[in-house]
Amino acid sequence: MYWQMGYPMAVNLTNKAKNSNAFFVNDFNNSTLQKFVSENNHASKQLTPKALASQSKLIHVREVYLGANGILNGVSKDPKTSKEVAECAKAQGCIMVDAPVSGGTLGAEAGTLTFMVGSETIDYFNLVKPYLQMMGKNIVYCGTNGNGQVAKIANNMLLGISMLGTSEAMNLGVRLGMEPKLLANILNTSSGRCWSSDTYNPCPGVLPNVPAARDYEGGFGVTLMAKDMGLAVQAANESKSTVTLAAVAHQVYNQVGSTEGFQKKDFSSVFKWLNDNAKKF
């Protein structure tokens, strides 16, 4: 089974937090939660985010804010909301740190993730840094609350665009007669090289241990990429920034995510979607 990022992150945290004798967890996926608790003697399942918070001095937030039993209501993943949540948390005598992550499931398993941290002061950043280092390699202070989300949105916008570009380039080259591995090697020793081409290539047969090698199962869902591209376009509208390619990519990922058979696939399945729909363009 291929886990999402939270599971291996939690495993790394419990394995490295040697001085902790209790680890409280909550997740909307009950089967994943049960498996984690059964495999970790120090882990204790909490039924709601609110119950989790009552047991915790330091709260690592994911779904924690959502729902009637959450700490706070109405939270999404954009910089403006992160700042609003920080103000609400401050009014309750709490510290809010936004620490979005990049590196994918492979980075989560290896403990090499990048955390982009926004907090009111660098002292608050230093407070959470030791915990983040248990799960990641690059822990970067981005400035005030919301800036972590700014960095994440910009990074994922570029990732979505580059994956779409890589998919189009690989699709074009293969259809014109190039052998996929040879084409990928040329791209990766030339100016077209990017993470999407050399580490996460979307064309089956080019790389092992990537979603393209297992029919695009696991990894980062195409619907999540569509959501992140939407956040980028929204942020661009609010800041009056021009994001022409992001707007097009947002439309494409939305189409991929709404196509039968693609809803639960990794976002690199855009390569297969382009290939399947070639005659429609």
PDB file of C-alpha atoms in Angstrom:
ATOM      1  CA  MET A   1       0.000   0.000   0.000  1.00  0.00           C
ATOM      2  CA  TYR A   2       1.196   3.505  -0.794  1.00  0.00           C
ATOM      3  CA  TRP A   3       0.604   5.919   2.082  1.00  0.00           C
ATOM      4  CA  GLN A   4       0.015   9.626   1.905  1.00  0.00           C
ATOM      5  CA  MET A   5       2.622  11.887   3.474  1.00  0.00           C
ATOM      6  CA  GLY A   6       1.183  12.082   6.993  1.00  0.00           C
ATOM      7  CA  TYR A   7       1.770   8.425   7.864  1.00  0.00           C
ATOM      8  CA  PRO A   8       5.547   8.275   7.241  1.00  0.00           C
ATOM      9  CA  MET A   9       5.924  11.728   8.812  1.00  0.00           C
ATOM     10  CA  ALA A  10       4.253  10.464  11.975  1.00  0.00           C
ATOM     11  CA  VAL A  11       6.433   7.340  11.941  1.00  0.00           C
ATOM     12  CA  ASN A  12       9.590   9.458  11.750  1.00  0.00           C
ATOM     13  CA  LEU A  13       8.350  11.714  14.530  1.00  0.00           C
ATOM     14  CA  THR A  14       7.607   8.842  16.911  1.00  0.00           C
ATOM     15  CA  ASN A  15      10.864   7.061  16.101  1.00  0.00           C
ATOM     16  CA  LYS A  16      12.997  10.138  16.741  1.00  0.00           C
ATOM     17  CA  ALA A  17      11.153  11.691  19.683  1.00  0.00           C
ATOM     18  CA  LYS A  18      12.896   9.375  22.123  1.00  0.00           C
ATOM     19  CA  ASN A  19      12.147  11.455  25.215  1.00  0.00           C
ATOM     20  CA  SER A  20       8.402  11.352  24.634  1.00  0.00           C
ATOM     21  CA  ASN A  21       6.385   8.578  26.264  1.00  0.00           C
ATOM     22  CA  ALA A  22       3.050   9.556  24.719  1.00  0.00           C
ATOM     23  CA  PHE A  23       1.992  10.355  21.170  1.00  0.00           C
ATOM     24  CA  PHE A  24      -1.607  11.461  20.579  1.00  0.00           C
ATOM     25  CA  VAL A  25      -2.994  11.107  17.070  1.00  0.00           C
ATOM     26  CA  ASN A  26      -6.150  11.858  15.099  1.00  0.00           C
ATOM     27  CA  ASP A  27      -6.876  11.348  11.402  1.00  0.00           C
ATOM     28  CA  PHE A  28      -9.996  11.380   9.238  1.00  0.00           C
ATOM     29  CA  ASN A  29      -8.878   8.021   7.730  1.00  0.00           C
ATOM     30  CA  ASN A  30      -9.746   5.570  10.494  1.00  0.00           C
ATOM     31  CA  SER A  31      -8.028   2.534   8.917  1.00  0.00           C
ATOM     32  CA  THR A  32      -4.752   4.436   8.660  1.00  0.00           C
ATOM     33  CA  LEU A  33      -5.187   5.684  12.207  1.00  0.00           C
ATOM     34  CA  GLN A  34      -5.817   2.163  13.527  1.00  0.00           C
ATOM     35  CA  LYS A  35      -2.763   0.782  11.723  1.00  0.00           C
ATOM     36  CA  PHE A  36      -0.536   3.515  13.114  1.00  0.00           C
ATOM     37  CA  VAL A  37      -1.762   2.983  16.685  1.00  0.00           C
ATOM     38  CA  SER A  38      -1.328  -0.799  16.410  1.00  0.00           C
ATOM     39  CA  GLU A  39       2.271  -0.395  15.233  1.00  0.00           C
ATOM     40  CA  ASN A  40       3.307   2.240  17.793  1.00  0.00           C
ATOM     41  CA  ASN A  41       3.143   1.383  21.484  1.00  0.00           C
ATOM     42  CA  HIS A  42       3.282   5.036  22.566  1.00  0.00           C
ATOM     43  CA  ALA A  43       0.499   6.157  20.218  1.00  0.00           C
ATOM     44  CA  SER A  44      -2.977   6.875  21.554  1.00  0.00           C
ATOM     45  CA  LYS A  45      -5.980   7.530  19.291  1.00  0.00           C
ATOM     46  CA  GLN A  46      -8.044  10.639  19.992  1.00  0.00           C
ATOM     47  CA  LEU A  47     -11.560  10.702  18.548  1.00  0.00           C
ATOM     48  CA  THR A  48     -11.625  14.396  17.612  1.00  0.00           C
ATOM     49  CA  PRO A  49      -9.123  17.191  16.947  1.00  0.00           C
ATOM     50  CA  LYS A  50     -10.520  18.957  19.997  1.00  0.00           C
ATOM     51  CA  ALA A  51      -9.719  15.949  22.183  1.00  0.00           C
ATOM     52  CA  LEU A  52      -6.266  15.805  20.627  1.00  0.00           C
ATOM     53  CA  ALA A  53      -5.633  19.457  21.434  1.00  0.00           C
ATOM     54  CA  SER A  54      -6.656  18.987  25.053  1.00  0.00           C
ATOM     55  CA  GLN A  55      -3.839  16.453  25.457  1.00  0.00           C
ATOM     56  CA  SER A  56      -1.189  18.512  23.681  1.00  0.00           C
ATOM     57  CA  LYS A  57       1.163  21.358  24.449  1.00  0.00           C
ATOM     58  CA  LEU A  58       2.411  21.471  20.855  1.00  0.00           C
ATOM     59  CA  ILE A  59      -0.143  20.856  18.113  1.00  0.00           C
ATOM     60  CA  HIS A  60       0.811  19.792  14.578  1.00  0.00           C
ATOM     61  CA  VAL A  61      -2.181  20.941  12.572  1.00  0.00           C
ATOM     62  CA  ARG A  62      -3.609  19.323   9.481  1.00  0.00           C
ATOM     63  CA  GLU A  63      -7.315  18.536   9.730  1.00  0.00           C
ATOM     64  CA  VAL A  64      -7.277  19.801  13.304  1.00  0.00           C
ATOM     65  CA  TYR A  65      -9.079  23.075  12.599  1.00  0.00           C
ATOM     66  CA  LEU A  66     -11.976  21.602  10.628  1.00  0.00           C
ATOM     67  CA  GLY A  67     -15.433  20.628  11.873  1.00  0.00           C
ATOM     68  CA  ALA A  68     -17.494  21.208  14.994  1.00  0.00           C
ATOM     69  CA  ASN A  69     -14.968  19.374  17.163  1.00  0.00           C
ATOM     70  CA  GLY A  70     -11.997  21.222  15.722  1.00  0.00           C
ATOM     71  CA  ILE A  71      -9.958  23.863  17.492  1.00  0.00           C
ATOM     72  CA  LEU A  72     -11.175  26.567  15.103  1.00  0.00           C
ATOM     73  CA  ASN A  73     -13.654  26.575  12.248  1.00  0.00           C
ATOM     74  CA  GLY A  74     -13.531  27.659   8.607  1.00  0.00           C
ATOM     75  CA  VAL A  75      -9.868  27.139   7.765  1.00  0.00           C
ATOM     76  CA  SER A  76      -8.444  26.675   4.277  1.00  0.00           C
ATOM     77  CA  LYS A  77      -4.859  26.666   3.027  1.00  0.00           C
ATOM     78  CA  ASP A  78      -4.236  30.185   1.784  1.00  0.00           C
ATOM     79  CA  PRO A  79      -1.940  32.883   3.253  1.00  0.00           C
ATOM     80  CA  LYS A  80      -4.776  35.229   4.179  1.00  0.00           C
ATOM     81  CA  THR A  81      -6.557  32.564   6.212  1.00  0.00           C
ATOM     82  CA  SER A  82      -3.313  31.510   7.904  1.00  0.00           C
ATOM     83  CA  LYS A  83      -2.921  35.061   9.163  1.00  0.00           C
ATOM     84  CA  GLU A  84      -6.534  35.157  10.369  1.00  0.00           C
ATOM     85  CA  VAL A  85      -6.101  31.850  12.196  1.00  0.00           C
ATOM     86  CA  ALA A  86      -2.902  33.147  13.794  1.00  0.00           C
ATOM     87  CA  GLU A  87      -4.796  36.145  15.147  1.00  0.00           C
ATOM     88  CA  CYS A  88      -7.587  33.915  16.491  1.00  0.00           C
ATOM     89  CA  ALA A  89      -5.062  31.597  18.113  1.00  0.00           C
ATOM     90  CA  LYS A  90      -3.222  34.539  19.651  1.00  0.00           C
ATOM     91  CA  ALA A  91      -6.470  35.813  21.147  1.00  0.00           C
ATOM     92  CA  GLN A  92      -6.848  32.403  22.819  1.00  0.00           C
ATOM     93  CA  GLY A  93      -3.325  32.603  24.246  1.00  0.00           C
ATOM     94  CA  CYS A  94      -1.882  30.176  21.704  1.00  0.00           C
ATOM     95  CA  ILE A  95       0.958  30.335  19.200  1.00  0.00           C
ATOM     96  CA  MET A  96       0.152  29.598  15.559  1.00  0.00           C
ATOM     97  CA  VAL A  97       2.879  28.405  13.187  1.00  0.00           C
ATOM     98  CA  ASP A  98       2.103  27.578   9.560  1.00  0.00           C
ATOM     99  CA  ALA A  99       4.548  24.966   8.292  1.00  0.00           C
ATOM    100  CA  PRO A 100       3.513  23.590   4.896  1.00  0.00           C
ATOM    101  CA  VAL A 101       5.718  20.870   3.504  1.00  0.00           C
ATOM    102  CA  SER A 102       7.251  19.844   0.195  1.00  0.00           C
ATOM    103  CA  GLY A 103       9.050  16.697  -0.884  1.00  0.00           C
ATOM    104  CA  GLY A 104       6.301  14.198  -1.588  1.00  0.00           C
ATOM    105  CA  THR A 105       5.756  10.738  -0.160  1.00  0.00           C
ATOM    106  CA  LEU A 106       9.345   9.696  -0.898  1.00  0.00           C
ATOM    107  CA  GLY A 107      10.658  12.660   1.082  1.00  0.00           C
ATOM    108  CA  ALA A 108       8.232  11.907   3.897  1.00  0.00           C
ATOM    109  CA  GLU A 109       9.454   8.320   4.128  1.00  0.00           C
ATOM    110  CA  ALA A 110      13.123   9.334   3.987  1.00  0.00           C
ATOM    111  CA  GLY A 111      12.708  12.224   6.426  1.00  0.00           C
ATOM    112  CA  THR A 112      14.113  14.699   3.883  1.00  0.00           C
ATOM    113  CA  LEU A 113      11.127  17.038   3.553  1.00  0.00           C
ATOM    114  CA  THR A 114      11.343  20.807   3.277  1.00  0.00           C
ATOM    115  CA  PHE A 115       9.249  22.759   5.787  1.00  0.00           C
ATOM    116  CA  MET A 116       8.367  26.361   4.935  1.00  0.00           C
ATOM    117  CA  VAL A 117       7.604  28.001   8.261  1.00  0.00           C
ATOM    118  CA  GLY A 118       5.707  31.202   8.954  1.00  0.00           C
ATOM    119  CA  SER A 119       5.465  32.524  12.521  1.00  0.00           C
ATOM    120  CA  GLU A 120       5.071  35.820  14.335  1.00  0.00           C
ATOM    121  CA  THR A 121       8.645  35.710  15.656  1.00  0.00           C
ATOM    122  CA  ILE A 122      11.769  33.699  14.953  1.00  0.00           C
ATOM    123  CA  ASP A 123      11.637  32.525  18.571  1.00  0.00           C
ATOM    124  CA  TYR A 124       8.399  30.692  17.783  1.00  0.00           C
ATOM    125  CA  PHE A 125      10.119  29.176  14.751  1.00  0.00           C
ATOM    126  CA  ASN A 126      12.975  27.957  16.928  1.00  0.00           C
ATOM    127  CA  LEU A 127      10.425  26.445  19.306  1.00  0.00           C
ATOM    128  CA  VAL A 128       8.994  24.094  16.675  1.00  0.00           C
ATOM    129  CA  LYS A 129      12.147  23.558  14.600  1.00  0.00           C
ATOM    130  CA  PRO A 130      13.437  20.536  16.590  1.00  0.00           C
ATOM    131  CA  TYR A 131      10.164  18.697  15.960  1.00  0.00           C
ATOM    132  CA  LEU A 132      10.165  19.515  12.263  1.00  0.00           C
ATOM    133  CA  GLN A 133      13.773  18.312  11.975  1.00  0.00           C
ATOM    134  CA  MET A 134      12.567  14.860  12.990  1.00  0.00           C
ATOM    135  CA  MET A 135      10.555  14.752   9.771  1.00  0.00           C
ATOM    136  CA  GLY A 136      12.500  16.977   7.388  1.00  0.00           C
ATOM    137  CA  LYS A 137      15.926  18.032   6.172  1.00  0.00           C
ATOM    138  CA  ASN A 138      15.375  21.668   5.225  1.00  0.00           C
ATOM    139  CA  ILE A 139      13.546  23.776   7.808  1.00  0.00           C
ATOM    140  CA  VAL A 140      13.241  27.304   6.444  1.00  0.00           C
ATOM    141  CA  TYR A 141      11.984  30.375   8.294  1.00  0.00           C
ATOM    142  CA  CYS A 142       9.938  32.370   5.788  1.00  0.00           C
ATOM    143  CA  GLY A 143       8.950  35.292   8.002  1.00  0.00           C
ATOM    144  CA  THR A 144       5.618  36.163   9.544  1.00  0.00           C
ATOM    145  CA  ASN A 145       2.462  34.047   9.659  1.00  0.00           C
ATOM    146  CA  GLY A 146       1.162  33.214   6.200  1.00  0.00           C
ATOM    147  CA  ASN A 147       4.562  33.352   4.512  1.00  0.00           C
ATOM    148  CA  GLY A 148       4.970  29.607   4.807  1.00  0.00           C
ATOM    149  CA  GLN A 149       1.804  29.244   2.767  1.00  0.00           C
ATOM    150  CA  VAL A 150       3.050  31.850   0.282  1.00  0.00           C
ATOM    151  CA  ALA A 151       6.189  29.778  -0.331  1.00  0.00           C
ATOM    152  CA  LYS A 152       4.170  26.576  -0.599  1.00  0.00           C
ATOM    153  CA  ILE A 153       1.689  28.035  -3.083  1.00  0.00           C
ATOM    154  CA  ALA A 154       4.480  29.440  -5.264  1.00  0.00           C
ATOM    155  CA  ASN A 155       6.363  26.134  -5.185  1.00  0.00           C
ATOM    156  CA  ASN A 156       3.325  24.007  -6.009  1.00  0.00           C
ATOM    157  CA  MET A 157       2.268  26.386  -8.758  1.00  0.00           C
ATOM    158  CA  LEU A 158       5.663  25.929 -10.405  1.00  0.00           C
ATOM    159  CA  LEU A 159       5.532  22.164  -9.829  1.00  0.00           C
ATOM    160  CA  GLY A 160       2.128  21.885 -11.490  1.00  0.00           C
ATOM    161  CA  ILE A 161       3.284  23.934 -14.479  1.00  0.00           C
ATOM    162  CA  SER A 162       6.557  22.018 -14.854  1.00  0.00           C
ATOM    163  CA  MET A 163       4.810  18.640 -14.644  1.00  0.00           C
ATOM    164  CA  LEU A 164       2.381  19.685 -17.350  1.00  0.00           C
ATOM    165  CA  GLY A 165       5.268  20.944 -19.499  1.00  0.00           C
ATOM    166  CA  THR A 166       7.288  17.767 -18.925  1.00  0.00           C
ATOM    167  CA  SER A 167       4.260  15.644 -19.800  1.00  0.00           C
ATOM    168  CA  GLU A 168       3.694  17.545 -23.036  1.00  0.00           C
ATOM    169  CA  ALA A 169       7.390  17.335 -23.980  1.00  0.00           C
ATOM    170  CA  MET A 170       7.608  13.601 -23.255  1.00  0.00           C
ATOM    171  CA  ASN A 171       4.326  12.949 -25.055  1.00  0.00           C
ATOM    172  CA  LEU A 172       5.470  14.895 -28.108  1.00  0.00           C
ATOM    173  CA  GLY A 173       8.885  13.231 -28.271  1.00  0.00           C
ATOM    174  CA  VAL A 174       7.547   9.707 -27.839  1.00  0.00           C
ATOM    175  CA  ARG A 175       4.849  10.237 -30.471  1.00  0.00           C
ATOM    176  CA  LEU A 176       7.537  11.479 -32.854  1.00  0.00           C
ATOM    177  CA  GLY A 177       9.481   8.257 -32.381  1.00  0.00           C
ATOM    178  CA  MET A 178      11.887   8.837 -29.489  1.00  0.00           C
ATOM    179  CA  GLU A 179      12.504   6.071 -26.960  1.00  0.00           C
ATOM    180  CA  PRO A 180      11.215   7.402 -23.597  1.00  0.00           C
ATOM    181  CA  LYS A 181      14.339   6.738 -21.502  1.00  0.00           C
ATOM    182  CA  LEU A 182      16.611   8.240 -24.135  1.00  0.00           C
ATOM    183  CA  LEU A 183      14.439  11.333 -24.444  1.00  0.00           C
ATOM    184  CA  ALA A 184      14.335  11.737 -20.659  1.00  0.00           C
ATOM    185  CA  ASN A 185      18.130  11.406 -20.436  1.00  0.00           C
ATOM    186  CA  ILE A 186      18.543  14.121 -23.066  1.00  0.00           C
ATOM    187  CA  LEU A 187      16.130  16.440 -21.257  1.00  0.00           C
ATOM    188  CA  ASN A 188      17.912  15.816 -17.973  1.00  0.00           C
ATOM    189  CA  THR A 189      21.321  16.735 -19.378  1.00  0.00           C
ATOM    190  CA  SER A 190      19.939  19.760 -21.203  1.00  0.00           C
ATOM    191  CA  SER A 191      18.240  23.044 -20.385  1.00  0.00           C
ATOM    192  CA  GLY A 192      14.807  21.428 -20.037  1.00  0.00           C
ATOM    193  CA  ARG A 193      15.803  19.551 -16.892  1.00  0.00           C
ATOM    194  CA  CYS A 194      13.542  19.940 -13.847  1.00  0.00           C
ATOM    195  CA  TRP A 195      12.375  17.898 -10.852  1.00  0.00           C
ATOM    196  CA  SER A 196       9.385  16.646 -12.817  1.00  0.00           C
ATOM    197  CA  SER A 197      11.677  15.245 -15.508  1.00  0.00           C
ATOM    198  CA  ASP A 198      14.631  13.851 -13.543  1.00  0.00           C
ATOM    199  CA  THR A 199      13.074  12.722 -10.244  1.00  0.00           C
ATOM    200  CA  TYR A 200       9.347  12.214 -10.904  1.00  0.00           C
ATOM    201  CA  ASN A 201       9.139  11.587 -14.635  1.00  0.00           C
ATOM    202  CA  PRO A 202       5.504  11.045 -15.687  1.00  0.00           C
ATOM    203  CA  CYS A 203       6.224   8.673 -18.580  1.00  0.00           C
ATOM    204  CA  PRO A 204       5.938   4.961 -17.683  1.00  0.00           C
ATOM    205  CA  GLY A 205       9.167   3.006 -18.077  1.00  0.00           C
ATOM    206  CA  VAL A 206      11.521   5.919 -17.459  1.00  0.00           C
ATOM    207  CA  LEU A 207      11.987   5.682 -13.682  1.00  0.00           C
ATOM    208  CA  PRO A 208      11.273   3.005 -11.059  1.00  0.00           C
ATOM    209  CA  ASN A 209       9.559   3.753  -7.754  1.00  0.00           C
ATOM    210  CA  VAL A 210       7.497   6.679  -9.046  1.00  0.00           C
ATOM    211  CA  PRO A 211       3.717   6.754  -9.592  1.00  0.00           C
ATOM    212  CA  ALA A 212       4.163   6.401 -13.372  1.00  0.00           C
ATOM    213  CA  ALA A 213       5.714   2.975 -12.726  1.00  0.00           C
ATOM    214  CA  ARG A 214       2.610   1.733 -10.888  1.00  0.00           C
ATOM    215  CA  ASP A 215      -0.240   3.104 -13.000  1.00  0.00           C
ATOM    216  CA  TYR A 216      -0.069   6.433 -11.149  1.00  0.00           C
ATOM    217  CA  GLU A 217      -1.183   4.977  -7.815  1.00  0.00           C
ATOM    218  CA  GLY A 218      -0.077   6.762  -4.636  1.00  0.00           C
ATOM    219  CA  GLY A 219       1.806  10.037  -4.601  1.00  0.00           C
ATOM    220  CA  PHE A 220       0.173  13.475  -4.730  1.00  0.00           C
ATOM    221  CA  GLY A 221      -3.397  13.320  -5.993  1.00  0.00           C
ATOM    222  CA  VAL A 222      -4.367  15.151  -9.164  1.00  0.00           C
ATOM    223  CA  THR A 223      -7.370  16.662  -7.374  1.00  0.00           C
ATOM    224  CA  LEU A 224      -5.023  18.061  -4.719  1.00  0.00           C
ATOM    225  CA  MET A 225      -2.865  19.604  -7.427  1.00  0.00           C
ATOM    226  CA  ALA A 226      -5.973  21.133  -8.998  1.00  0.00           C
ATOM    227  CA  LYS A 227      -6.855  22.592  -5.595  1.00  0.00           C
ATOM    228  CA  ASP A 228      -3.359  24.023  -5.107  1.00  0.00           C
ATOM    229  CA  MET A 229      -3.363  25.541  -8.588  1.00  0.00           C
ATOM    230  CA  GLY A 230      -6.708  27.102  -7.715  1.00  0.00           C
ATOM    231  CA  LEU A 231      -5.215  28.610  -4.560  1.00  0.00           C
ATOM    232  CA  ALA A 232      -2.376  30.050  -6.642  1.00  0.00           C
ATOM    233  CA  VAL A 233      -4.796  31.608  -9.131  1.00  0.00           C
ATOM    234  CA  GLN A 234      -6.893  32.993  -6.262  1.00  0.00           C
ATOM    235  CA  ALA A 235      -3.829  34.483  -4.572  1.00  0.00           C
ATOM    236  CA  ALA A 236      -2.731  35.950  -7.892  1.00  0.00           C
ATOM    237  CA  ASN A 237      -6.104  37.625  -8.368  1.00  0.00           C
ATOM    238  CA  GLU A 238      -5.963  39.078  -4.856  1.00  0.00           C
ATOM    239  CA  SER A 239      -2.418  40.390  -5.338  1.00  0.00           C
ATOM    240  CA  LYS A 240      -3.001  41.472  -8.959  1.00  0.00           C
ATOM    241  CA  SER A 241      -0.256  39.118 -10.185  1.00  0.00           C
ATOM    242  CA  THR A 242      -0.174  37.668 -13.695  1.00  0.00           C
ATOM    243  CA  VAL A 243      -0.143  33.844 -13.737  1.00  0.00           C
ATOM    244  CA  THR A 244      -1.066  32.935 -17.306  1.00  0.00           C
ATOM    245  CA  LEU A 245       0.444  29.440 -17.278  1.00  0.00           C
ATOM    246  CA  ALA A 246      -0.942  28.659 -13.830  1.00  0.00           C
ATOM    247  CA  ALA A 247      -4.454  29.554 -14.981  1.00  0.00           C
ATOM    248  CA  VAL A 248      -4.181  27.167 -17.941  1.00  0.00           C
ATOM    249  CA  ALA A 249      -2.648  24.431 -15.773  1.00  0.00           C
ATOM    250  CA  HIS A 250      -5.464  24.866 -13.264  1.00  0.00           C
ATOM    251  CA  GLN A 251      -8.020  24.195 -15.991  1.00  0.00           C
ATOM    252  CA  VAL A 252      -6.111  21.137 -17.209  1.00  0.00           C
ATOM    253  CA  TYR A 253      -5.753  19.540 -13.758  1.00  0.00           C
ATOM    254  CA  ASN A 254      -9.435  20.191 -13.098  1.00  0.00           C
ATOM    255  CA  GLN A 255     -10.274  18.332 -16.307  1.00  0.00           C
ATOM    256  CA  VAL A 256      -7.952  15.451 -15.422  1.00  0.00           C
ATOM    257  CA  GLY A 257      -9.430  15.172 -11.931  1.00  0.00           C
ATOM    258  CA  SER A 258     -12.970  15.065 -13.289  1.00  0.00           C
ATOM    259  CA  THR A 259     -12.192  12.371 -15.878  1.00  0.00           C
ATOM    260  CA  GLU A 260     -13.377   8.844 -15.077  1.00  0.00           C
ATOM    261  CA  GLY A 261     -10.504   6.705 -13.835  1.00  0.00           C
ATOM    262  CA  PHE A 262      -8.246   9.629 -12.939  1.00  0.00           C
ATOM    263  CA  GLN A 263      -9.882  11.012  -9.792  1.00  0.00           C
ATOM    264  CA  LYS A 264      -7.618   9.090  -7.398  1.00  0.00           C
ATOM    265  CA  LYS A 265      -4.464   9.075  -9.519  1.00  0.00           C
ATOM    266  CA  ASP A 266      -1.217  10.948  -8.899  1.00  0.00           C
ATOM    267  CA  PHE A 267      -0.947  14.339 -10.568  1.00  0.00           C
ATOM    268  CA  SER A 268       1.700  13.014 -12.995  1.00  0.00           C
ATOM    269  CA  SER A 269      -1.159  11.073 -14.613  1.00  0.00           C
ATOM    270  CA  VAL A 270      -1.650  14.250 -16.635  1.00  0.00           C
ATOM    271  CA  PHE A 271       0.816  12.559 -19.043  1.00  0.00           C
ATOM    272  CA  LYS A 272      -1.572   9.637 -19.560  1.00  0.00           C
ATOM    273  CA  TRP A 273      -4.542  11.994 -19.773  1.00  0.00           C
ATOM    274  CA  LEU A 274      -2.858  14.019 -22.525  1.00  0.00           C
ATOM    275  CA  ASN A 275      -2.042  10.818 -24.381  1.00  0.00           C
ATOM    276  CA  ASP A 276      -5.567   9.411 -24.024  1.00  0.00           C
ATOM    277  CA  ASN A 277      -7.135  12.676 -25.171  1.00  0.00           C
ATOM    278  CA  ALA A 278      -4.686  13.533 -27.956  1.00  0.00           C
ATOM    279  CA  LYS A 279      -7.321  13.477 -30.688  1.00  0.00           C
ATOM    280  CA  LYS A 280      -9.474  15.993 -28.840  1.00  0.00           C
ATOM    281  CA  PHE A 281      -6.954  18.828 -29.139  1.00  0.00           C
TER     282      PHE A 281
END
